[in-house]
XYZ file of C-alpha atoms in Angstrom:
652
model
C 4.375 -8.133 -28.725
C 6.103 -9.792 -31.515
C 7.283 -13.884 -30.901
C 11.008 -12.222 -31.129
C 9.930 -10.073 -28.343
C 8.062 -12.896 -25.905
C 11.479 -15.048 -26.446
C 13.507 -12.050 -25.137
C 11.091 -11.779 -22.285
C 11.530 -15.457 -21.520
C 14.970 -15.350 -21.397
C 15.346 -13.059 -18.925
C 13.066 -14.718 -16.713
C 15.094 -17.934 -17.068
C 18.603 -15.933 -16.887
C 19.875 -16.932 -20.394
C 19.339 -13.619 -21.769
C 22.323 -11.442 -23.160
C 20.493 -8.102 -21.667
C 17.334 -6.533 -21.206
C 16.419 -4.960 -23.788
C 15.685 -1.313 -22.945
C 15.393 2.463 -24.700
C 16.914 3.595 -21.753
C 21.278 3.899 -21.837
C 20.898 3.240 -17.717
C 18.703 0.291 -17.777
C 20.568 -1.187 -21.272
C 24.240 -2.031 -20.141
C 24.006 -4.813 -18.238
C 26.776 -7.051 -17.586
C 26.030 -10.784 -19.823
C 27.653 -12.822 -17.106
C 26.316 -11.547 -13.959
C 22.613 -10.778 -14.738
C 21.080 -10.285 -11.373
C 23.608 -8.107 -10.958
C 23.409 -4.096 -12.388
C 25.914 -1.289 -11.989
C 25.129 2.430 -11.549
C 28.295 4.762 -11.615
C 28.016 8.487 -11.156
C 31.750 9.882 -11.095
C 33.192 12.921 -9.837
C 36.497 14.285 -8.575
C 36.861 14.229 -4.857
C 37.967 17.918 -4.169
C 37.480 19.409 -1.030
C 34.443 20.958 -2.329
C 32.605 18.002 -2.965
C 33.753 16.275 -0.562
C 32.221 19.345 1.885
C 29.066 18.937 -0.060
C 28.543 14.972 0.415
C 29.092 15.167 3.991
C 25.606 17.097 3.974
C 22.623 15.765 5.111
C 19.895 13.735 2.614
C 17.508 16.923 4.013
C 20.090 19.838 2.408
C 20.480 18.008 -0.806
C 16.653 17.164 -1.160
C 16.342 20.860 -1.226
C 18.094 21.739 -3.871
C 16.551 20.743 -7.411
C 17.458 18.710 -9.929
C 19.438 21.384 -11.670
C 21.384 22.662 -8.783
C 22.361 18.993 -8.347
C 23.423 18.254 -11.475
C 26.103 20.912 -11.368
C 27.232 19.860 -8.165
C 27.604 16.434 -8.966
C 25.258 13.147 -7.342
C 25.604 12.930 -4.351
C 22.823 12.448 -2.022
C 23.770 10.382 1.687
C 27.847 10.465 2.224
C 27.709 6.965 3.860
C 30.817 5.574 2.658
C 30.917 2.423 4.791
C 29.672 0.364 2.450
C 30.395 -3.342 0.679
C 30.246 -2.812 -3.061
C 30.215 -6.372 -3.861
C 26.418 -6.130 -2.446
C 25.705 -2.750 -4.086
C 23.870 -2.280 -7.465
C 25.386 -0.692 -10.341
C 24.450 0.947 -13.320
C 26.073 3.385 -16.027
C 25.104 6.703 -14.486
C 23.570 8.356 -17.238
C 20.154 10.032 -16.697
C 17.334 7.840 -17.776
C 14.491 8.713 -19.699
C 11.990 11.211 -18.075
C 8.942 12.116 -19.148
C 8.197 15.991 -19.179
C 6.597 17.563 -16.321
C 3.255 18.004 -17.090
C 1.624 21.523 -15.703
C -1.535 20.589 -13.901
C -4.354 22.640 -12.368
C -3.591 23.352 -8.667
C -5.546 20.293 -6.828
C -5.420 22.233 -3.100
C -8.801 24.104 -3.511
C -11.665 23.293 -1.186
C -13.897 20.184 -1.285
C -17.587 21.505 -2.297
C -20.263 19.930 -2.691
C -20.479 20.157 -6.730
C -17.689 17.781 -6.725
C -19.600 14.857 -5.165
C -22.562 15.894 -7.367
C -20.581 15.353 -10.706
C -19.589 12.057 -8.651
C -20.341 8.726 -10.784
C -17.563 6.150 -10.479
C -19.753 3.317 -10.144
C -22.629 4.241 -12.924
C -25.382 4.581 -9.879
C -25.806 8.348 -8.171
C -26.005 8.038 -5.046
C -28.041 11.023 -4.430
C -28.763 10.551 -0.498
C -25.511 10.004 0.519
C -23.996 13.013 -1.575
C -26.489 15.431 -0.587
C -26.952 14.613 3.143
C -24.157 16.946 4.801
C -26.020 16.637 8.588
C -22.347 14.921 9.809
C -19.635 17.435 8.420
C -21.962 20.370 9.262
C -22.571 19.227 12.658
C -18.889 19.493 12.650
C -18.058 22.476 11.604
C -20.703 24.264 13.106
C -18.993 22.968 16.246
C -15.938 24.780 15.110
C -17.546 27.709 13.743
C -16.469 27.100 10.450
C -20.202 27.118 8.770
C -23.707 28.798 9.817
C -26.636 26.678 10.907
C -27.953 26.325 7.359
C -24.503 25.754 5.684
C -24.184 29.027 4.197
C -20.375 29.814 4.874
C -18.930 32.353 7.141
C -17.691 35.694 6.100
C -14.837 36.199 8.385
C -14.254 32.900 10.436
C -14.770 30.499 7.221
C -12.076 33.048 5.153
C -9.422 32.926 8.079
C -10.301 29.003 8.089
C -9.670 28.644 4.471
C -6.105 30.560 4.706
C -5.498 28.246 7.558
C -6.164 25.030 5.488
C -4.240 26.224 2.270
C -1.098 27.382 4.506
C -1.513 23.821 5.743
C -0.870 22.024 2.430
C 1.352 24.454 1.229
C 3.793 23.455 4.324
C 2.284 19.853 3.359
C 4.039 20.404 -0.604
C 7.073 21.681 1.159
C 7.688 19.340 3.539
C 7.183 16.163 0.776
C 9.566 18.249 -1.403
C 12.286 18.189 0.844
C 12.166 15.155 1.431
C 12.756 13.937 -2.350
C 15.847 11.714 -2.549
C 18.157 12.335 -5.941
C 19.835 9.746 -7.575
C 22.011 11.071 -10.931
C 20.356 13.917 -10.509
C 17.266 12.739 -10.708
C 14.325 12.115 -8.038
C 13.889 8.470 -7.309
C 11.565 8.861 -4.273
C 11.200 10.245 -0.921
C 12.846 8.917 2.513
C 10.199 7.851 5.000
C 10.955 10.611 7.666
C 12.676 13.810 7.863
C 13.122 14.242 11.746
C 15.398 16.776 12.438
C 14.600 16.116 16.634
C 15.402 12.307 15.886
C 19.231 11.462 16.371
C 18.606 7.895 15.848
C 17.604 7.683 12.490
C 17.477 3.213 12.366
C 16.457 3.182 8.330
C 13.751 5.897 7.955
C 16.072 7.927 5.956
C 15.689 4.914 3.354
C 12.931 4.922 0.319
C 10.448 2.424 1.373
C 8.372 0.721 -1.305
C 4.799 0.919 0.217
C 5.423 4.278 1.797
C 6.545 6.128 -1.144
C 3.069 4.964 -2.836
C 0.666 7.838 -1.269
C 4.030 10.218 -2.160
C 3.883 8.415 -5.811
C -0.345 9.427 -6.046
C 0.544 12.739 -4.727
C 2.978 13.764 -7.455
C 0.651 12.229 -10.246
C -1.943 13.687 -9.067
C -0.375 17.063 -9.427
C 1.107 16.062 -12.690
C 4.309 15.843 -11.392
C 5.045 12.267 -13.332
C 9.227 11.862 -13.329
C 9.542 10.899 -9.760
C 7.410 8.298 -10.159
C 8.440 6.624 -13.518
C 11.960 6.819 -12.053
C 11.365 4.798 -9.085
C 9.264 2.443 -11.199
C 12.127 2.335 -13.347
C 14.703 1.985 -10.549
C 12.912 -0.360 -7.995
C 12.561 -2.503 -10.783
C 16.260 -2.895 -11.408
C 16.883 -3.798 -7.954
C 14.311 -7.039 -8.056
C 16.588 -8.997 -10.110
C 19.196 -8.683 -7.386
C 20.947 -12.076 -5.979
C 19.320 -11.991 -2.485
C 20.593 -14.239 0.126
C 20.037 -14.701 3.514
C 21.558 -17.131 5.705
C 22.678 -18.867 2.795
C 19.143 -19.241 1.252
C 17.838 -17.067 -1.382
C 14.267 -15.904 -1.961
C 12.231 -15.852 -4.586
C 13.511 -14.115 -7.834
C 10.327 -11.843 -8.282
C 10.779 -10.427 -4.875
C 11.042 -6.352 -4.552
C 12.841 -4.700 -1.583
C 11.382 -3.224 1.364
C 13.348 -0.004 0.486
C 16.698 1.062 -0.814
C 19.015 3.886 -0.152
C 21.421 6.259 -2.119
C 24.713 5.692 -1.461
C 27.972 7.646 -2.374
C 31.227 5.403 -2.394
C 34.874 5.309 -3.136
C 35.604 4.214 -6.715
C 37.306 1.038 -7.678
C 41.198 1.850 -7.952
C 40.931 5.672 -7.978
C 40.679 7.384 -4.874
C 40.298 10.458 -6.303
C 37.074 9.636 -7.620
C 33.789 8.724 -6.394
C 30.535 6.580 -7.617
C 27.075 6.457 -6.594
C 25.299 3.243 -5.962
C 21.699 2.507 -4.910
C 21.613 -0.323 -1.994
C 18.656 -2.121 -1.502
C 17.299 -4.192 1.703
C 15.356 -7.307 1.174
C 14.438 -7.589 4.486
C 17.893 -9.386 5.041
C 18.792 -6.019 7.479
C 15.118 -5.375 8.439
C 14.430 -5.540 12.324
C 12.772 -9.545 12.387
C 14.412 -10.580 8.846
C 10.884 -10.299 7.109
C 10.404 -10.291 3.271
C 8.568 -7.322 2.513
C 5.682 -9.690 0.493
C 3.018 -5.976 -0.056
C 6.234 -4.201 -1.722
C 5.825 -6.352 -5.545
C 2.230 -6.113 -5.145
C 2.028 -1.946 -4.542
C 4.232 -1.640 -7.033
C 2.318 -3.206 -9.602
C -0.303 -0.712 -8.396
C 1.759 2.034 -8.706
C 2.439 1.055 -12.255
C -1.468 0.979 -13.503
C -1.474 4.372 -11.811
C 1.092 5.775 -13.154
C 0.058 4.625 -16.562
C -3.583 5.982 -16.044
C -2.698 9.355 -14.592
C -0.316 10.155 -17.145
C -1.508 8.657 -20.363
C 1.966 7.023 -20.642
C 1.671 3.072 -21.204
C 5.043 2.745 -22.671
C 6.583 2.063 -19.435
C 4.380 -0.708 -18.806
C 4.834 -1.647 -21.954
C 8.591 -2.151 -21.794
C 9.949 -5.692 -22.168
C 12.129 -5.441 -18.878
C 8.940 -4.498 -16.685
C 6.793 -6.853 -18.560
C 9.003 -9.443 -17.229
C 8.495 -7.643 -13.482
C 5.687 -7.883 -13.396
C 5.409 -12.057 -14.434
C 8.171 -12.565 -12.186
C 6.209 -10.686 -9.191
C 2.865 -12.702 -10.316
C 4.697 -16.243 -10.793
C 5.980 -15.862 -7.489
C 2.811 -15.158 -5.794
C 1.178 -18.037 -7.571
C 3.357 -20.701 -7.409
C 2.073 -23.670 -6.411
C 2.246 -24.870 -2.425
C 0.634 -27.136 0.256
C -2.064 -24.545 0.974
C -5.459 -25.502 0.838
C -6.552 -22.237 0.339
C -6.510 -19.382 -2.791
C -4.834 -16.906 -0.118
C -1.443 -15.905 0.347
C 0.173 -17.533 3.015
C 2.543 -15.014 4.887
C 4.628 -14.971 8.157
C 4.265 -12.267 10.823
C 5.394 -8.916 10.051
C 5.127 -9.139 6.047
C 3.444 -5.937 5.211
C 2.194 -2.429 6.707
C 1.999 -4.298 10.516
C 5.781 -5.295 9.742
C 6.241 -6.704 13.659
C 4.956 -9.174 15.397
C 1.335 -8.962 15.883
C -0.320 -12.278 15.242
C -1.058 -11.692 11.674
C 0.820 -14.945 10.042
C -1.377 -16.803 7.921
C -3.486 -15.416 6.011
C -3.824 -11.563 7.045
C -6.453 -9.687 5.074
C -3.956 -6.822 4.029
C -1.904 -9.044 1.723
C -5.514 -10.788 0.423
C -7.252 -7.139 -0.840
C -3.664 -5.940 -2.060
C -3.022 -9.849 -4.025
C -6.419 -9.219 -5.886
C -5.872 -5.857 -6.192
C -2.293 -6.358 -8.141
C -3.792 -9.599 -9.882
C -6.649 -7.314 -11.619
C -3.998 -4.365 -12.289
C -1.453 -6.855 -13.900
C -4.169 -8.061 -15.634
C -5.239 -5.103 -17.297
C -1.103 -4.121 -18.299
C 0.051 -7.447 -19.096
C 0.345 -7.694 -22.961
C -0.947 -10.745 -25.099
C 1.558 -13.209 -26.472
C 2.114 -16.986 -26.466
C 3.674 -17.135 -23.300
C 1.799 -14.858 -20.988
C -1.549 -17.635 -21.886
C -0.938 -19.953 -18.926
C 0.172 -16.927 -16.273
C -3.217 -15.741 -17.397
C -5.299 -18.735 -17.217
C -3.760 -19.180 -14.086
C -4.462 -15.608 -13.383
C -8.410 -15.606 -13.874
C -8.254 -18.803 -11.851
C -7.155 -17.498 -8.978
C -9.011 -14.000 -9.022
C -12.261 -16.290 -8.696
C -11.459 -18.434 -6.336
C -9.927 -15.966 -3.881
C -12.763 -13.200 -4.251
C -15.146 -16.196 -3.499
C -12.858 -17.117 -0.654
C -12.640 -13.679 1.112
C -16.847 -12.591 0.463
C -18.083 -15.887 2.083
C -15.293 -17.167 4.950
C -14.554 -13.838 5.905
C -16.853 -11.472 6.052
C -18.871 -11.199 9.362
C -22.056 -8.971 10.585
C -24.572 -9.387 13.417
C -26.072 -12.116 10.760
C -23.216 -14.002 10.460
C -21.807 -13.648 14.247
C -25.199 -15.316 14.894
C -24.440 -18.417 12.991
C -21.026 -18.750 14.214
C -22.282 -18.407 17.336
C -24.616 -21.915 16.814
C -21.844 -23.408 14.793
C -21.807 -27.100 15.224
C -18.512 -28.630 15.333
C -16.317 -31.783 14.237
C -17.908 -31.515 11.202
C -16.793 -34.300 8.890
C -18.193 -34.502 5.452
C -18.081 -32.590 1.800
C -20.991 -29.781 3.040
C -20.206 -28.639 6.392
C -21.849 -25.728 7.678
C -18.413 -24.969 9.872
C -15.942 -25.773 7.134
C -12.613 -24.266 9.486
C -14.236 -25.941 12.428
C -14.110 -22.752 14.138
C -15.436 -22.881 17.654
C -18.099 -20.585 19.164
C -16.133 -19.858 22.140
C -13.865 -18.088 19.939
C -16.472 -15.406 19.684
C -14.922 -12.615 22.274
C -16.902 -10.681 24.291
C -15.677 -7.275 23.046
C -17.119 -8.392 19.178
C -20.966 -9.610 20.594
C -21.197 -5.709 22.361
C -19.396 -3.572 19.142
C -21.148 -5.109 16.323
C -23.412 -2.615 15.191
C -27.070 -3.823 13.764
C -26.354 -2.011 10.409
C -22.967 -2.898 9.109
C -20.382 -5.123 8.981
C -16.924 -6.108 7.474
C -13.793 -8.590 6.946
C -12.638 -9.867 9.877
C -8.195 -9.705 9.856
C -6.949 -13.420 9.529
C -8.970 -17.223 8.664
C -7.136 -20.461 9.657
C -8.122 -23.766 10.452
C -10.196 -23.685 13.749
C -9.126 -20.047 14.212
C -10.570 -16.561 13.237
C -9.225 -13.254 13.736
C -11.897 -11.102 14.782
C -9.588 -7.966 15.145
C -11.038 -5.268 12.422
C -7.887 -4.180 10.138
C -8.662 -0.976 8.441
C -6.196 -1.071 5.390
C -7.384 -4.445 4.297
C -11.159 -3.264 4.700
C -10.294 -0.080 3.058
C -8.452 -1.592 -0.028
C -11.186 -4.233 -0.393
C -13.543 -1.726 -1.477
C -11.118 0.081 -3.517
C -10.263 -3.161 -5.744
C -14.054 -4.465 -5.370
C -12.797 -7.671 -3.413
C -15.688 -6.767 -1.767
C -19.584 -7.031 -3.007
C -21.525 -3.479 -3.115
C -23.390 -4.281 -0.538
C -20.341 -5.535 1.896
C -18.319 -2.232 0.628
C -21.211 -0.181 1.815
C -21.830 -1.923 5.164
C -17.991 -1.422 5.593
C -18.674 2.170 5.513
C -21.807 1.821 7.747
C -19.965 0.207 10.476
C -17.112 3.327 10.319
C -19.580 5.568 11.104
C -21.287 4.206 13.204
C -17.374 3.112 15.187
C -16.662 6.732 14.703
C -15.381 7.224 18.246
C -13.327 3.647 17.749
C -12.108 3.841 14.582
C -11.462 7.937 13.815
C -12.123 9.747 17.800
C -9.411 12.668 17.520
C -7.057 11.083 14.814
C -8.254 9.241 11.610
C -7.042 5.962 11.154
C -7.076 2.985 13.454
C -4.641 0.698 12.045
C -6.099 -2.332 13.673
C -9.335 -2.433 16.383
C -9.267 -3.197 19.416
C -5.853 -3.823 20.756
C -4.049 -6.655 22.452
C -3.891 -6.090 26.076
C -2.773 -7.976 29.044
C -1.553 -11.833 28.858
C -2.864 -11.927 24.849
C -0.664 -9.024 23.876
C 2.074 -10.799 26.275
C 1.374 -14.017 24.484
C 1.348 -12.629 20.560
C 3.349 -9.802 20.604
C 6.193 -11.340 22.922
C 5.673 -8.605 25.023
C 6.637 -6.150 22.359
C 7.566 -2.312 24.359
C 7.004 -0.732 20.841
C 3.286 -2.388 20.442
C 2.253 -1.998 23.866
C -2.152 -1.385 24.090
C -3.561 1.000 21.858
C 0.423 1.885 20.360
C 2.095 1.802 17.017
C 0.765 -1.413 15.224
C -1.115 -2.027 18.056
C -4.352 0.256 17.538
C -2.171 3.093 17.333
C -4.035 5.657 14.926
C -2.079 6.727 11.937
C -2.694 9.391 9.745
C -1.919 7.956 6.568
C -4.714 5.694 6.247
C -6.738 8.426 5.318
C -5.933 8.334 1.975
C -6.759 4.955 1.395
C -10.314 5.649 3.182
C -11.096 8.241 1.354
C -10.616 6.704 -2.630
C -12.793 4.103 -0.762
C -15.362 6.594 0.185
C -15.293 8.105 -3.327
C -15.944 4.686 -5.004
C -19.127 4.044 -2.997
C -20.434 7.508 -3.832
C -20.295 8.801 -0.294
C -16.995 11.350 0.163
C -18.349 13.445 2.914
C -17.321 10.571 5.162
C -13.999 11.110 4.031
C -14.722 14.896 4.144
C -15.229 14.463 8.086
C -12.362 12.842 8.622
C -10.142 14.880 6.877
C -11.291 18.018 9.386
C -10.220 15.945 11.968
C -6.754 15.851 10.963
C -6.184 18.989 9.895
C -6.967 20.469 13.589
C -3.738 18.537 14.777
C -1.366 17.505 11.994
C 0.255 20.582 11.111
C 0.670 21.495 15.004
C 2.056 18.164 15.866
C 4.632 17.857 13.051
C 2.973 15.772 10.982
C 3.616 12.089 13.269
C 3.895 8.733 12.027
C 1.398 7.341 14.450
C -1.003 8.874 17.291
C -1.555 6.580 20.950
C -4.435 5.896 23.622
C -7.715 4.943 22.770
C -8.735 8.188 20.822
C -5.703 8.906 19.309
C -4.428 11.819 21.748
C -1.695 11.597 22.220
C 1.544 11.679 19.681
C 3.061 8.373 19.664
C 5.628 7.608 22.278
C 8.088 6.346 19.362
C 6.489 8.185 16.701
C 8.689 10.220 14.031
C 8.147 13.672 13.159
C 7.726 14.623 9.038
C 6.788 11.586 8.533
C 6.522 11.655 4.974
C 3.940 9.085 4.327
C 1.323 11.390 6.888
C 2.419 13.897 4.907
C 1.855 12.567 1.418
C -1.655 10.909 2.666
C -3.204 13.814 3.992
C -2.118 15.585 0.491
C -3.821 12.681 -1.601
C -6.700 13.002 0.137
C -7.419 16.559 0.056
C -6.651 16.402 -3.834
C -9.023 13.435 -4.081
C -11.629 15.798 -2.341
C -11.182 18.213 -4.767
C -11.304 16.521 -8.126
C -13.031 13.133 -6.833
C -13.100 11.890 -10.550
C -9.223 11.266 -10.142
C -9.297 8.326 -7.686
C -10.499 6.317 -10.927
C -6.518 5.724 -11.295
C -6.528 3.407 -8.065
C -10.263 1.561 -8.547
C -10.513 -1.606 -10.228
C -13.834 -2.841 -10.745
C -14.967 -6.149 -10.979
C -15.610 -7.689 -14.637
C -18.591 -9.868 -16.026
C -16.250 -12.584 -16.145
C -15.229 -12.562 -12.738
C -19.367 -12.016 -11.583
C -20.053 -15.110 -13.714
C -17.811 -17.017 -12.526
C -18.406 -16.345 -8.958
C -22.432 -17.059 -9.239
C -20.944 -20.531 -10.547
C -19.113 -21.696 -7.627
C -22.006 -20.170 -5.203
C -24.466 -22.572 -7.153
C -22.083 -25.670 -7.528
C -22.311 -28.713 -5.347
C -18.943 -29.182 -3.773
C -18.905 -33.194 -3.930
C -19.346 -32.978 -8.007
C -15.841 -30.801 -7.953
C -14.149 -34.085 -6.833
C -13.970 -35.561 -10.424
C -11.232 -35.260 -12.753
C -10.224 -31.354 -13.776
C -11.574 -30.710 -16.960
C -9.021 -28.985 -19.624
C -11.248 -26.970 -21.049
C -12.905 -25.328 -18.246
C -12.087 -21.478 -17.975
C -12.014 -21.498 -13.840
C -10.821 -23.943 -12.060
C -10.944 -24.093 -8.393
């Protein structure tokens, strides 16, 4: 970027800008005097005709496309009970879109080829690709292969039109749930229930669960959705947020936002559409959503990497995003530590479930974003500190996470003789963690071969409870060593029962039960034992496991799983969350369509067949960052005491 160009950028972080500067009319015209504020108009005369048609549902407009709905005007939800004072606007012209780009149909059948061809990390792992004993054992249970793998003649060809009629109800279902703004798609509402009368706000765009919906459309080369709510979402972070008269930080991003139709100022006749965003100010529990700035950032190396398209990340409005999501994430506190510090309820597990602190899930997404934004951000004079400070904390907190959290029969040993009270530069027990804390569940579930990160590290206090999306997305974004990312797969295999039974994904293992769940939860009715955030299964995390199985070379993990879900999914109407022990049972709460099952069963099967295409989601760790590391492992802590020296690249 040109020094005209890193002023302009500046500017708009401080709030003295005139504008952002954009090539896009909707994103351009932006109000000098109020510039956390933007306005989005879409007009139209309020006839009895359209009037009839905004009344209908979010479901009967999704299903219409693009050009149907530009003919009949904008109008998505016909919820005119709204404040406009705390609605965004924006001249309602159609921003830029990208053409849609044909791609080859990704629904085929996973074969074995594919994980041949497989070389993300630049080592074959020719065991692990080869050795099918697992997934045949499982089919051959079903009948869906012969003893020596050959496939079936008539039972694998009716099982095969069974899987494809499966994901073609899959692409229908996440079509119709597409949500329009100006014509255009900005996203997809998180359920489409048409049993559910009480709606609460899953008929809202949520950030992190239109991200597996995002990967699904890229994946297919289906790009426009996806730059639009990049494009959108971004908008809506420079909002004035306030809560109780205090306002968060500027680089925050919403937890989702909805499309709203309203009356026009001074002309009844005449109607405007307006995208309203929630901060968390209307979320049950008041939470800042703190994953929502950090998947998006994800989303936006994705998006740039799937369709060859960098100059939306190259844009001087969402290079300023993404510094103001980064500043705010490493702006300077009281912690001790290189983690984020979060309150209960700040990302996926958005209730209370004893996850304040430090939860794992916000650590493997913060590196995650931190490596992405690294890779997008572009070099000028002012980006140098954000980037020092960058590379700083990428060390430290990968150093962090590998050696305080991670845990195997090993480790669980030396906790187990931890002294304590330790008072000096080079303790052994550094969090002065007691043994006792060691429950009795852990000492019999611990396998010999495997291991992984355990959920949450505070002074004198480990979470032991194993988190699957922070696991999962710590081998996706290498937080995780090889080894570590491979014993994480060794222990969900050998958990199988635990962690997958008759629904892939535990969200958490085991469950709070009795006084503790009493205790943490407050007694929660929604996340009673083995329930909804409470080691309820959920069928979404299977798309996170399995771009984690394809980085370590070993898919037909993933490949299992996947079977298991497709016996049930499609019969059970695709629900948010399964309950019990195994999974079982549909969740007592659960909604139907639930887009993000949906979307995540779609990603996966498209990552199955093409496995070369998770590369848009892996980050890999650098020589830098390896360097650095085997620095701080060899470094006496009592020599870091001294005065900081400028010129070091790390600090710590």
């Amino acid at each position: 970027m040109s020094m005209g160009t890193s002023e302009v950028a500046l500017q708009v972080l401080s709030g003295a800008g005139p504008r952002l500067l954009t090539p896009d009319m909707c994103f351009g015209n932006v109000d000098s005097s109020y510039p956390s504020r933007f306005h989005s108009k879409c007009l139209k005369k309020r006839t009895s005709k359209y009037m009839n048609l905004l009344r209908c549902s979010s479901m009967l407009h999704s299903r219409m496309g693009p050009k149907q709905l530009k003919g009949l005007g904008c109008g998505v939800f016909g919820d005119t009970a709204v404040n406009r004072l705390q609605l965004q606007s924006c001249k309602c012209q159609q921003a830029d879109s990208l053409s849609g780009l044909a791609a080859e149909d990704g629904n085929g059948t996973w074969f074995v080829d594919s994980a041949k061809k497989l070389n993300l990390n630049g080592v074959t792992n020719a065991s692990n690709i080869l050795e099918f004993e697992n997934v045949q054992q499982f089919e051959q249970e079903k009948k869906g292969l012969t003893s020596n793998g050959v496939v079936g003649t008539g039972t694998d060809t009716a099982h095969k039109a069974s899987v494809d009629s499966i994901e073609d109800e899959a692409w229908d279902l996440l079509r119709d749930s597409m949500v329009y703004y100006c014509g255009s798609p900005v996203g997809t509402i998180a359920a489409n229930d048409p049993t559910s009368s009480n709606v609460l706000n899953y008929d809202q765009v949520f950030i992190r669960d239109f991200i597996p919906s995002g990967i699904a459309f890229l994946l297919k080369g289906e790009y426009d959705i996806v730059r639009n709510f990049i494009l959108h979402t971004l908008q809506l972070q420079s909002w004035e947020k306030t809560i109780d008269c205090h306002s968060p930080g500027q680089g925050l991003m919403p937890a989702s936002f909805k499309v709203r139709t309203v009356p026009l100022d001074g002309d009844n006749s005449e109607t405007e559409e307006v995208l309203d965003p929630d901060f968390g100010e209307a979320a049950i529990g008041r939470v800042a959503p703190v994953d929502s700035g950090l998947w998006w950032i994800i989303l936006l190396r994705a998006y740039g990497k799937s369709s060859g398209d960098l100059s939306v990340q190259e844009r001087v409005d969402v290079q300023t995003g993404i510094k103001m999501i980064l500043r705010l994430c490493l702006a300077d506190g009281f912690d001790m530590f290189p983690t984020l510090l979060v309150t209960d309820g700040s990302c996926m597990i958005d209730r209370r479930m004893g996850i304040h602190g430090h939860p794992l899930e916000i650590q493997a997404l913060f590196y995650s974003a931190l490596l992405c934004a690294r890779e997008m951000l572009a070099p000028e004079d002012g980006s140098a500190d954000l980037i020092r400070a960058l590379n700083n904390r990428l060390v430290a907190l990968s150093f962090h996470i590998r050696e305080y959290y991670w845990i195997d029969m090993r480790k669980l040993n030396e906790i187990y003789r931890y002294k304590t009270e330790e008072y000096s530069y080079d303790a052994v027990n550094k969090f002065n963690i007691y043994p006792d804390q060691i429950s009795p569940w852990l000492v019999e579930w611990m396998p010999n071969r495997g291991g992984y990160l355990i959920g949450n590290l505070q002074p004198a206090h480990m979470d032991f409870r194993f988190f699957s999306l922070g696991n999962l997305w710590s081998v996706v974004s290498s937080l995780t060593t090889t080894d570590q990312s491979h014993a994480i797969l060794d222990l969900i295999e050998a958990k199988w029962a635990d962690l997958v039974a008759d629904m892939p994904f535990k969200i958490c293992y085991p469950a709070l039960e009795g006084q503790e769940w009493q205790i943490i939860t407050g007694s929660d009715p929604k996340n009673t034992p083995w329930s909804y955030h409470n080691a309820g299964s959920w069928p979404t995390l299977i798309w996170q496991f399995t771009v984690a199985c394809i980085k370590m070379n070993r898919p037909e993990i993933a490949a299992r799983a996947v079977q298991v879900a497709e016996r049930r999914l499609s019969r059970d109407k695709w629900p948010e969350y399964y309950d019990t022990k195994r999974g079982r049972f549909i969740g007592k709460k659960a909604c139907l369509f639930q887009t993000w099952s949906i979307a995540g069963y779609l990603v996966a099967k498209l990552l199955l067949a093409d496995p070369s295409a998770a590369k848009i989601l892996i980050t890999e760790e650098d020589s830098d960052l390896v360097n650095a590391f085997s620095c701080m492992i060899s470094a006496n802590p009592r020599r870091k005491r001294g005065r900081k020296d400028s010129k070091q690249t790390y600090i710590v």
